[in-house]
PDB file of C-alpha atoms in Angstrom:
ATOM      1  CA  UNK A   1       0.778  16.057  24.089  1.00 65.00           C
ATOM      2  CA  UNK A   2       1.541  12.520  23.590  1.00 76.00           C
ATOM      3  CA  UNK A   3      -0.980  10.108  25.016  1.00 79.00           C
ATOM      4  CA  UNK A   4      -0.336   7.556  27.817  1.00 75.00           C
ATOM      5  CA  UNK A   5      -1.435   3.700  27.818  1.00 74.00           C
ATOM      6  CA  UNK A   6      -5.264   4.614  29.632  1.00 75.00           C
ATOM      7  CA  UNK A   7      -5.972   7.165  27.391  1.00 78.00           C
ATOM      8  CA  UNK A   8      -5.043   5.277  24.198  1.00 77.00           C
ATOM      9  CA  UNK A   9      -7.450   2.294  25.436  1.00 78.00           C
ATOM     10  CA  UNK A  10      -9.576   4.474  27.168  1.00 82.00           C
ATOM     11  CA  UNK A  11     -10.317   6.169  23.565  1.00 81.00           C
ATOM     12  CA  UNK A  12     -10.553   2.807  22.094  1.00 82.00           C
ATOM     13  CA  UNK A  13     -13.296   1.373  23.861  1.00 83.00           C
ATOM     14  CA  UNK A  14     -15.174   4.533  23.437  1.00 83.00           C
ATOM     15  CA  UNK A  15     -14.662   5.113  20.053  1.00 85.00           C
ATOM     16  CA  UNK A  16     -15.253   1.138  19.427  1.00 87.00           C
ATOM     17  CA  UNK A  17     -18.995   1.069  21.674  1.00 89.00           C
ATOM     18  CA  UNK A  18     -21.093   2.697  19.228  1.00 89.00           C
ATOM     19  CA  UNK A  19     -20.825   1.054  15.974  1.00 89.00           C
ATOM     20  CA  UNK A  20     -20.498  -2.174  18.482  1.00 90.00           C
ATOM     21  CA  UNK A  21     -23.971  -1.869  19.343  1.00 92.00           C
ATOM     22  CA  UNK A  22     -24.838  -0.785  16.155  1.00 91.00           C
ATOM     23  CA  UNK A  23     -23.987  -3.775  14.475  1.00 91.00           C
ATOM     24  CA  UNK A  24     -25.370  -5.920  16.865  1.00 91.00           C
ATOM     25  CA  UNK A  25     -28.544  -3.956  17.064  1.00 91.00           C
ATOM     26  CA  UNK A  26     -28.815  -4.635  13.177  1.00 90.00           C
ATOM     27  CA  UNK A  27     -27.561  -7.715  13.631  1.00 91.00           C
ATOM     28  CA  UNK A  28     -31.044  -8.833  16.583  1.00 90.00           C
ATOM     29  CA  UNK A  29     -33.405  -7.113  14.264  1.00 89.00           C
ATOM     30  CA  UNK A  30     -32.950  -9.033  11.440  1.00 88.00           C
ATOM     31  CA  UNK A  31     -32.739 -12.280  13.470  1.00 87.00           C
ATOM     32  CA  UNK A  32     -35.788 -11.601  15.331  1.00 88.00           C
ATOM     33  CA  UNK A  33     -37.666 -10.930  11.813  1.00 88.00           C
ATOM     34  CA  UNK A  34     -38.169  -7.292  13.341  1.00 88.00           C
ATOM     35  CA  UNK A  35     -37.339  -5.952   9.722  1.00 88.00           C
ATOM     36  CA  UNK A  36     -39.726  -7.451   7.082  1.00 87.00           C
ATOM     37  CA  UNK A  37     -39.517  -6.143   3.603  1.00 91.00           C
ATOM     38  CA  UNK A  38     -36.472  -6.600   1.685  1.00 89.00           C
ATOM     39  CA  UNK A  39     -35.313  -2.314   1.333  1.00 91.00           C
ATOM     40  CA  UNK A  40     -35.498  -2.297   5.235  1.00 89.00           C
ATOM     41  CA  UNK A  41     -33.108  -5.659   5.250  1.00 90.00           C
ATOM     42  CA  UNK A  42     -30.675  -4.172   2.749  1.00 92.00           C
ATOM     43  CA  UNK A  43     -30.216  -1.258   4.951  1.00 91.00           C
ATOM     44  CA  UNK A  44     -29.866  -2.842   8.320  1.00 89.00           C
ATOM     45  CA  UNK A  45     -27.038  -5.025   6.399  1.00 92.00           C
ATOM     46  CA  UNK A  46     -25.673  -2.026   4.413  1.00 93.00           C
ATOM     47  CA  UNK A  47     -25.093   0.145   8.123  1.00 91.00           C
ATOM     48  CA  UNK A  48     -23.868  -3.043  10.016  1.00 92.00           C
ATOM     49  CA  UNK A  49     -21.400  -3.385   7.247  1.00 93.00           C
ATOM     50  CA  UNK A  50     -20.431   0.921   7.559  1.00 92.00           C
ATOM     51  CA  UNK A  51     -20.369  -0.154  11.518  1.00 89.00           C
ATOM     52  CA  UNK A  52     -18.441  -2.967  11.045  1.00 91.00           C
ATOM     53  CA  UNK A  53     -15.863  -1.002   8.749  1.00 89.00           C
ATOM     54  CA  UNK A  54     -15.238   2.057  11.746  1.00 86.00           C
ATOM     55  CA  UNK A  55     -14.577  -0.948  13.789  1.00 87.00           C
ATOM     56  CA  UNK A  56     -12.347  -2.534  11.685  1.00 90.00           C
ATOM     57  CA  UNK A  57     -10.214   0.860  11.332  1.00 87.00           C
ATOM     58  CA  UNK A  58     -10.161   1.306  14.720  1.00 82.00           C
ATOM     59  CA  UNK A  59      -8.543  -1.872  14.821  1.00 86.00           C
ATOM     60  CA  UNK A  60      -5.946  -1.219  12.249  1.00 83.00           C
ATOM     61  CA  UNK A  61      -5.568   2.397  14.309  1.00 81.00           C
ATOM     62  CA  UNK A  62      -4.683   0.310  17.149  1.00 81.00           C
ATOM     63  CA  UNK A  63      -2.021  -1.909  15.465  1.00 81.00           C
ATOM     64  CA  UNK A  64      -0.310   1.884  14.051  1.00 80.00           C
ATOM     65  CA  UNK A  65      -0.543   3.174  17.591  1.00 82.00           C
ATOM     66  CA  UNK A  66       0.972   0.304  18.712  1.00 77.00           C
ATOM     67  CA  UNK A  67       3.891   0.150  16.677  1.00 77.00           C
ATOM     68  CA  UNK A  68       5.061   3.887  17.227  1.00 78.00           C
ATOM     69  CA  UNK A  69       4.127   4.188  20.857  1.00 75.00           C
ATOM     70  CA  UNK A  70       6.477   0.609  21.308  1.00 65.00           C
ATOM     71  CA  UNK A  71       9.335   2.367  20.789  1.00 61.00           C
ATOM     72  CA  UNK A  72      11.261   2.540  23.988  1.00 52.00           C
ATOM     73  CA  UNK A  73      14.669   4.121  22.457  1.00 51.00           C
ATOM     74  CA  UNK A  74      14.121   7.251  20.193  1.00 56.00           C
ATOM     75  CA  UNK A  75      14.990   6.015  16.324  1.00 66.00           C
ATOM     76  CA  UNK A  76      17.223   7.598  14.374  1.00 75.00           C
ATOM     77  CA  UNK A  77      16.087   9.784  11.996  1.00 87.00           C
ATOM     78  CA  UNK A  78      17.974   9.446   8.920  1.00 89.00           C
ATOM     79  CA  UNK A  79      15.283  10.370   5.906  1.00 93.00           C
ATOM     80  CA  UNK A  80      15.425  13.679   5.289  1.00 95.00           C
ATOM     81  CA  UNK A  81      12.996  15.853   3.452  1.00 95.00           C
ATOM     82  CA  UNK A  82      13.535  19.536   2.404  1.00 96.00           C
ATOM     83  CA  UNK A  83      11.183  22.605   3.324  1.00 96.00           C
ATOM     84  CA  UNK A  84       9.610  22.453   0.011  1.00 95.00           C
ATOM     85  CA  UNK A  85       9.169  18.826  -0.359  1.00 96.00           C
ATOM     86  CA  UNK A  86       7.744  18.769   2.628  1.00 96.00           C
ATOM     87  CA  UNK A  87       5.125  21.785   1.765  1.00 96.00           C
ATOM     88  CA  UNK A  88       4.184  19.818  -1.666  1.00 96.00           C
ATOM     89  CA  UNK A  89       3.445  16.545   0.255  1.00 96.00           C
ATOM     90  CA  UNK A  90       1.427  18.276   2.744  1.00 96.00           C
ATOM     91  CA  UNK A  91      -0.894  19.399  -0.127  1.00 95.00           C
ATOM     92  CA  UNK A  92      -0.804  16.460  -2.127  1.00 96.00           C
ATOM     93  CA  UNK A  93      -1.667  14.776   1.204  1.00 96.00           C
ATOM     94  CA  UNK A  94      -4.142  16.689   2.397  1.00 94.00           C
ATOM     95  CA  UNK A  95      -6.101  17.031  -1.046  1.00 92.00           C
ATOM     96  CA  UNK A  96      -9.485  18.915  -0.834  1.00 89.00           C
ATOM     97  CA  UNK A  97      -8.185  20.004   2.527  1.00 88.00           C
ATOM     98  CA  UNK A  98      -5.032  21.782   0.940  1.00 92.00           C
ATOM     99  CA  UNK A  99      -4.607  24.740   2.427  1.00 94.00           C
ATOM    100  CA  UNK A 100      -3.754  28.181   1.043  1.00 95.00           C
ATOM    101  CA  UNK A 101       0.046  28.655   1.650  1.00 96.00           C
ATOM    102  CA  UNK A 102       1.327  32.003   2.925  1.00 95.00           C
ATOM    103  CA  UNK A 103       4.885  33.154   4.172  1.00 93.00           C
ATOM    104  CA  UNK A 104       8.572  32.138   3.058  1.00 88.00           C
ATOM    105  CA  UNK A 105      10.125  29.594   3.123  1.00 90.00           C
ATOM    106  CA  UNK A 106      14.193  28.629   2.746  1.00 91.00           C
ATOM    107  CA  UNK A 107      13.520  25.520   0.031  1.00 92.00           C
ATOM    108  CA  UNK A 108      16.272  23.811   0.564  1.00 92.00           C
ATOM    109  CA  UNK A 109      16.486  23.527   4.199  1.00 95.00           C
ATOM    110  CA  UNK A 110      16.198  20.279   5.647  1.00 96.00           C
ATOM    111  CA  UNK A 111      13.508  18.407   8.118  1.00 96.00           C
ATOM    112  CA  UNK A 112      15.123  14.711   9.338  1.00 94.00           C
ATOM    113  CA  UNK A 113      12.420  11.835   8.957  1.00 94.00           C
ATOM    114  CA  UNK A 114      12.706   8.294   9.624  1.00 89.00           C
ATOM    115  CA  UNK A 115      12.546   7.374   6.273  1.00 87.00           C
ATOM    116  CA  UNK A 116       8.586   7.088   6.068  1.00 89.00           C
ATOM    117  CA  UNK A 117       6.055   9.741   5.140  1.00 93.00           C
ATOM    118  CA  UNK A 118       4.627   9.474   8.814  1.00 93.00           C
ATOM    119  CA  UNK A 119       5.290  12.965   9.496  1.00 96.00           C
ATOM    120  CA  UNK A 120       3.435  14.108   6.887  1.00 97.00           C
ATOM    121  CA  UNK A 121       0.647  12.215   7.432  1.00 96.00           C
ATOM    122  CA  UNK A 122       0.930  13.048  11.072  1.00 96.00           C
ATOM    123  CA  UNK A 123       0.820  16.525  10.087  1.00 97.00           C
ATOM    124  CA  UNK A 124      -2.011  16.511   8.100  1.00 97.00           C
ATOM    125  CA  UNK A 125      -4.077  14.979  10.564  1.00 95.00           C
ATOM    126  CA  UNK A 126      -3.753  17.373  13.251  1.00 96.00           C
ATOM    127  CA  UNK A 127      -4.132  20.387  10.039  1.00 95.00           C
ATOM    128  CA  UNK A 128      -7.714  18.808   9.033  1.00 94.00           C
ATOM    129  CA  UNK A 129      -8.224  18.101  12.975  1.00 94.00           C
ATOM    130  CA  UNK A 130      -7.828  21.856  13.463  1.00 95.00           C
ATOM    131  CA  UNK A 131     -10.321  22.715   9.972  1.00 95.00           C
ATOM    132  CA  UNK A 132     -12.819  20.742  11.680  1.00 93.00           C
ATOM    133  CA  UNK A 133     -12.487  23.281  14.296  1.00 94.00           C
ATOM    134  CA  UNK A 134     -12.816  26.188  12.162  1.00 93.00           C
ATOM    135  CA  UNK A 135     -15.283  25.046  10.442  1.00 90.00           C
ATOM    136  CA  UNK A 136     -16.170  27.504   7.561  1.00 88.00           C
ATOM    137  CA  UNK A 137     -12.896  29.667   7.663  1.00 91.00           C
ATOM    138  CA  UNK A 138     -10.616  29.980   5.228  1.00 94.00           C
ATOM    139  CA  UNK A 139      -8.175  27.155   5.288  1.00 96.00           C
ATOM    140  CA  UNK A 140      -4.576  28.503   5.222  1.00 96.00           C
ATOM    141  CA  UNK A 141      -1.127  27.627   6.287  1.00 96.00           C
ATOM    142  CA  UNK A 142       1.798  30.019   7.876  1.00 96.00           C
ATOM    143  CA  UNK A 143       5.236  29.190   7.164  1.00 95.00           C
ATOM    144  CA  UNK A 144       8.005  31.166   9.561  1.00 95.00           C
ATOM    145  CA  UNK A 145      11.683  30.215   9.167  1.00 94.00           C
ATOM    146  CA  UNK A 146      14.588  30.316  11.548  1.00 93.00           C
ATOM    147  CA  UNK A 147      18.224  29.882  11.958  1.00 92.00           C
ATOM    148  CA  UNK A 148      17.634  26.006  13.452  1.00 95.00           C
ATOM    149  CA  UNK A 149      13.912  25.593  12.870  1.00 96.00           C
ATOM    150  CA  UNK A 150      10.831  26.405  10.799  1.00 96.00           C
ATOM    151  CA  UNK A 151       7.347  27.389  12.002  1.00 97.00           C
ATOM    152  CA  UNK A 152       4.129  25.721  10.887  1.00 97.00           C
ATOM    153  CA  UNK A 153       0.799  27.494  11.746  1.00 97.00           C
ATOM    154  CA  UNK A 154      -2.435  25.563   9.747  1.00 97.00           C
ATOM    155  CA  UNK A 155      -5.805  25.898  10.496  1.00 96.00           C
ATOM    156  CA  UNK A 156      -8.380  28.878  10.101  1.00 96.00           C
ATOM    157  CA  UNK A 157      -7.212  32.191   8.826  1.00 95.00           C
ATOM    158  CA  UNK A 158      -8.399  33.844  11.794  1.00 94.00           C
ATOM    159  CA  UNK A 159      -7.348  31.111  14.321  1.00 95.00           C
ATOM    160  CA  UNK A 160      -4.000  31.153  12.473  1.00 95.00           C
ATOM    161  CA  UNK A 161      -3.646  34.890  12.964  1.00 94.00           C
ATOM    162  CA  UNK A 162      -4.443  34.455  16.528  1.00 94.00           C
ATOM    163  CA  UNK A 163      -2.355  31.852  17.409  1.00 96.00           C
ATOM    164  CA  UNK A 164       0.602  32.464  19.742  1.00 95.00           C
ATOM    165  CA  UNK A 165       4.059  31.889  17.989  1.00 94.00           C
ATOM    166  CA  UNK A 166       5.803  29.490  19.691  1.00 94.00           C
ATOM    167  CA  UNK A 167       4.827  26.549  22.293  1.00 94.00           C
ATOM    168  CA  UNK A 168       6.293  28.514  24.949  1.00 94.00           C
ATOM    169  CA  UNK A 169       4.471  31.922  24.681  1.00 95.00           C
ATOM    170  CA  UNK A 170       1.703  33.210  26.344  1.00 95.00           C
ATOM    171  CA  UNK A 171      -1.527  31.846  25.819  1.00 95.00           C
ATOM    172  CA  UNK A 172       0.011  28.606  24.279  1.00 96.00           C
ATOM    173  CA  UNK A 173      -1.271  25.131  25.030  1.00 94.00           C
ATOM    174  CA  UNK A 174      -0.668  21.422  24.372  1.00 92.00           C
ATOM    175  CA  UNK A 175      -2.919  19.888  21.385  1.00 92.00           C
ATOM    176  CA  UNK A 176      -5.621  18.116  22.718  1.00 87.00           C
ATOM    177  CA  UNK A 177      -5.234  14.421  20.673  1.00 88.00           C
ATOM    178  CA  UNK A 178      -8.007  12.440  23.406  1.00 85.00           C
ATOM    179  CA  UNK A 179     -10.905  14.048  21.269  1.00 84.00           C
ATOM    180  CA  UNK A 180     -13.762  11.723  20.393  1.00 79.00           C
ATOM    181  CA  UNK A 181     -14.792  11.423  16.672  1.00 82.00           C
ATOM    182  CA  UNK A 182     -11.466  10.878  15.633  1.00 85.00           C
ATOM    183  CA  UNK A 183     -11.143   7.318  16.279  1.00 86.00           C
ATOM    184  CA  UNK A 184      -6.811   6.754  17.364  1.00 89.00           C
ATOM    185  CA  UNK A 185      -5.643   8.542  14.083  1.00 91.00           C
ATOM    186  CA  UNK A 186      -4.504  12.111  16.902  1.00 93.00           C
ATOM    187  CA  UNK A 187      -2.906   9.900  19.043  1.00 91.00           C
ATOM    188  CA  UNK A 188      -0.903   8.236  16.267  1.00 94.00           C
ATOM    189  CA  UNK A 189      -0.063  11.633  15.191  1.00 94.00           C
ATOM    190  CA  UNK A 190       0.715  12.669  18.618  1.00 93.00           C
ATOM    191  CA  UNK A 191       3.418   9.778  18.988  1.00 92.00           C
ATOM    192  CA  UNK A 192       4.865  10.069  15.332  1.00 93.00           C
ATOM    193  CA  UNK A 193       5.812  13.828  15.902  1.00 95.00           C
ATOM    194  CA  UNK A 194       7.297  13.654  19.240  1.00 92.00           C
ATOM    195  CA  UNK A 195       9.433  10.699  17.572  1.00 90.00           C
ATOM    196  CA  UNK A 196      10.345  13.399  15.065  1.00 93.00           C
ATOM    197  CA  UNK A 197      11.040  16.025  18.020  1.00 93.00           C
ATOM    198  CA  UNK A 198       8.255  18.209  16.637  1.00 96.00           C
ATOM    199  CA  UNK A 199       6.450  20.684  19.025  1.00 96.00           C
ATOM    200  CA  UNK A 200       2.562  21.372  18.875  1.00 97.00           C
ATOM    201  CA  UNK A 201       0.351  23.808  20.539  1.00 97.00           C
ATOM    202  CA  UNK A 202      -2.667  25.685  20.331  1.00 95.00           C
ATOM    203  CA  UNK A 203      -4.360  28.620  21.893  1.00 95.00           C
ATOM    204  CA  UNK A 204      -5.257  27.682  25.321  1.00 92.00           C
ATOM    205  CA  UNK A 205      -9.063  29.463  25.186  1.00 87.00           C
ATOM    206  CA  UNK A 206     -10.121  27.749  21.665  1.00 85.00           C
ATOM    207  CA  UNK A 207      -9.268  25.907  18.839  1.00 89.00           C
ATOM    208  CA  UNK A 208      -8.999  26.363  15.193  1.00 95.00           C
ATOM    209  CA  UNK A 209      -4.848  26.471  14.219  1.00 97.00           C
ATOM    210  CA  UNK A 210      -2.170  24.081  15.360  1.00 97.00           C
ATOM    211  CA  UNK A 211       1.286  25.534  15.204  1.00 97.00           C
ATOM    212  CA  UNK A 212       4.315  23.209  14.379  1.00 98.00           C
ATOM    213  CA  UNK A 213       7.824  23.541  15.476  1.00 97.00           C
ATOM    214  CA  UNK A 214      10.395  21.190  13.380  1.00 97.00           C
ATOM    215  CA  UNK A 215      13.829  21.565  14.409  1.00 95.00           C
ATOM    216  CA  UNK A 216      16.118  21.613  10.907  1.00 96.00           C
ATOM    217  CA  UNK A 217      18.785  19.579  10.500  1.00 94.00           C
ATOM    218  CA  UNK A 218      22.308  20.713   8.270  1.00 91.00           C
ATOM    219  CA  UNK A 219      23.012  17.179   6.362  1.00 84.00           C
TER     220      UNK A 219
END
């Protein structure tokens, strides 16, 4: 699902209102002398600061969101990464969050890019989005290949399982990327992928896996 104009500043504003009036809660206490000793001081600063920081994110969200969802012509994708490649970046990208890898995989096949590692990091997102979700689970990832594309399941082991194989099956459903507690990094992700012509879904009655659909490329 890639997000329209409301829903990106929609999200904004209400990811933006609570450290807002954090910060600015902080911010009248200590002017009003409401916080006397010096530990209680330090800590209204040290939170304004961590509320000031999510804000300042956000802000640098907004400017990424920006820049993909701006393009009006679809740009040509001229990186290219192979299957493996793109399986080692995934874990190096996704660190603690690495997933256990099951399924083969045709190496050398090809993904096209634009030359950046924004799908990857796009990827990843919506991976630790959906281990959030299945919170607890084993964290694995399903590789399927075919003639023109390869198949990306990551999330829970049983969610993974579960999940219906293709965007089109039964059961299937868009990803949800307007989520609070995520700030604008799903809706990034969101526009990145569908720049790279790569399909998402879920299961329509819960959450836990994202499945991935990358069309491969010959050259």
């Amino acid at each position: 699902m890639t997000p329209t104009l409301a829903q990106v500043l929609s999200t904004l504003a209400h990811e933006i209102r609570t450290p807002l009036a954090v910060s600015r809660g902080y911010l009248k206490l200590l002017q009003d002398g409401g916080l006397p000793s010096a530990a209680d001081q330090r800590s209204a600063l040290e939170r304004t600061q961590e509320a000031l920081g999510v804000i300042s994110t956000l802000c640098q969200d907004m400017g990424k969101v920006g820049a993909v969802a701006g393009i009006q012509a679809p740009r040509a994708l001229e990186g290219r990464l192979t299957v493996s490649e793109l399986r080692d970046a995934l874990t190096a990208t996704m660190g603690e969050d690495a997933p256990e890898w099951r399924g083969r995989i045709s190496p050398g096949r090809l993904v096209a890019t634009n030359g950046t590692d924004d799908i990857v990091r796009a990827v990843a997102t919506l991976g630790t989005m959906a281990f959030k979700d299945a919170s607890g689970a084993r964290r694995v990832a399903q590789a399927r290949m075919h003639d023109a594309s390869l198949v990306l399941v990551i999330g829970g082991e049983a969610a993974t399982d579960s999940l219906p194989p293709d965007p089109e099956a039964e059961g299937a459903a868009g990803v949800p990327v307007v989520r609070g507690g995520f700030g604008l990094s799903l809706m990034w992700a969101a526009f990145v992928l569908d720049q790279h012509r790569v399909r998402t879904w879920h299961h329509a009655d819960g959450r836990g896996a994202v499945g991935f659909l990358f069309p491969l490329v010959n050259a």
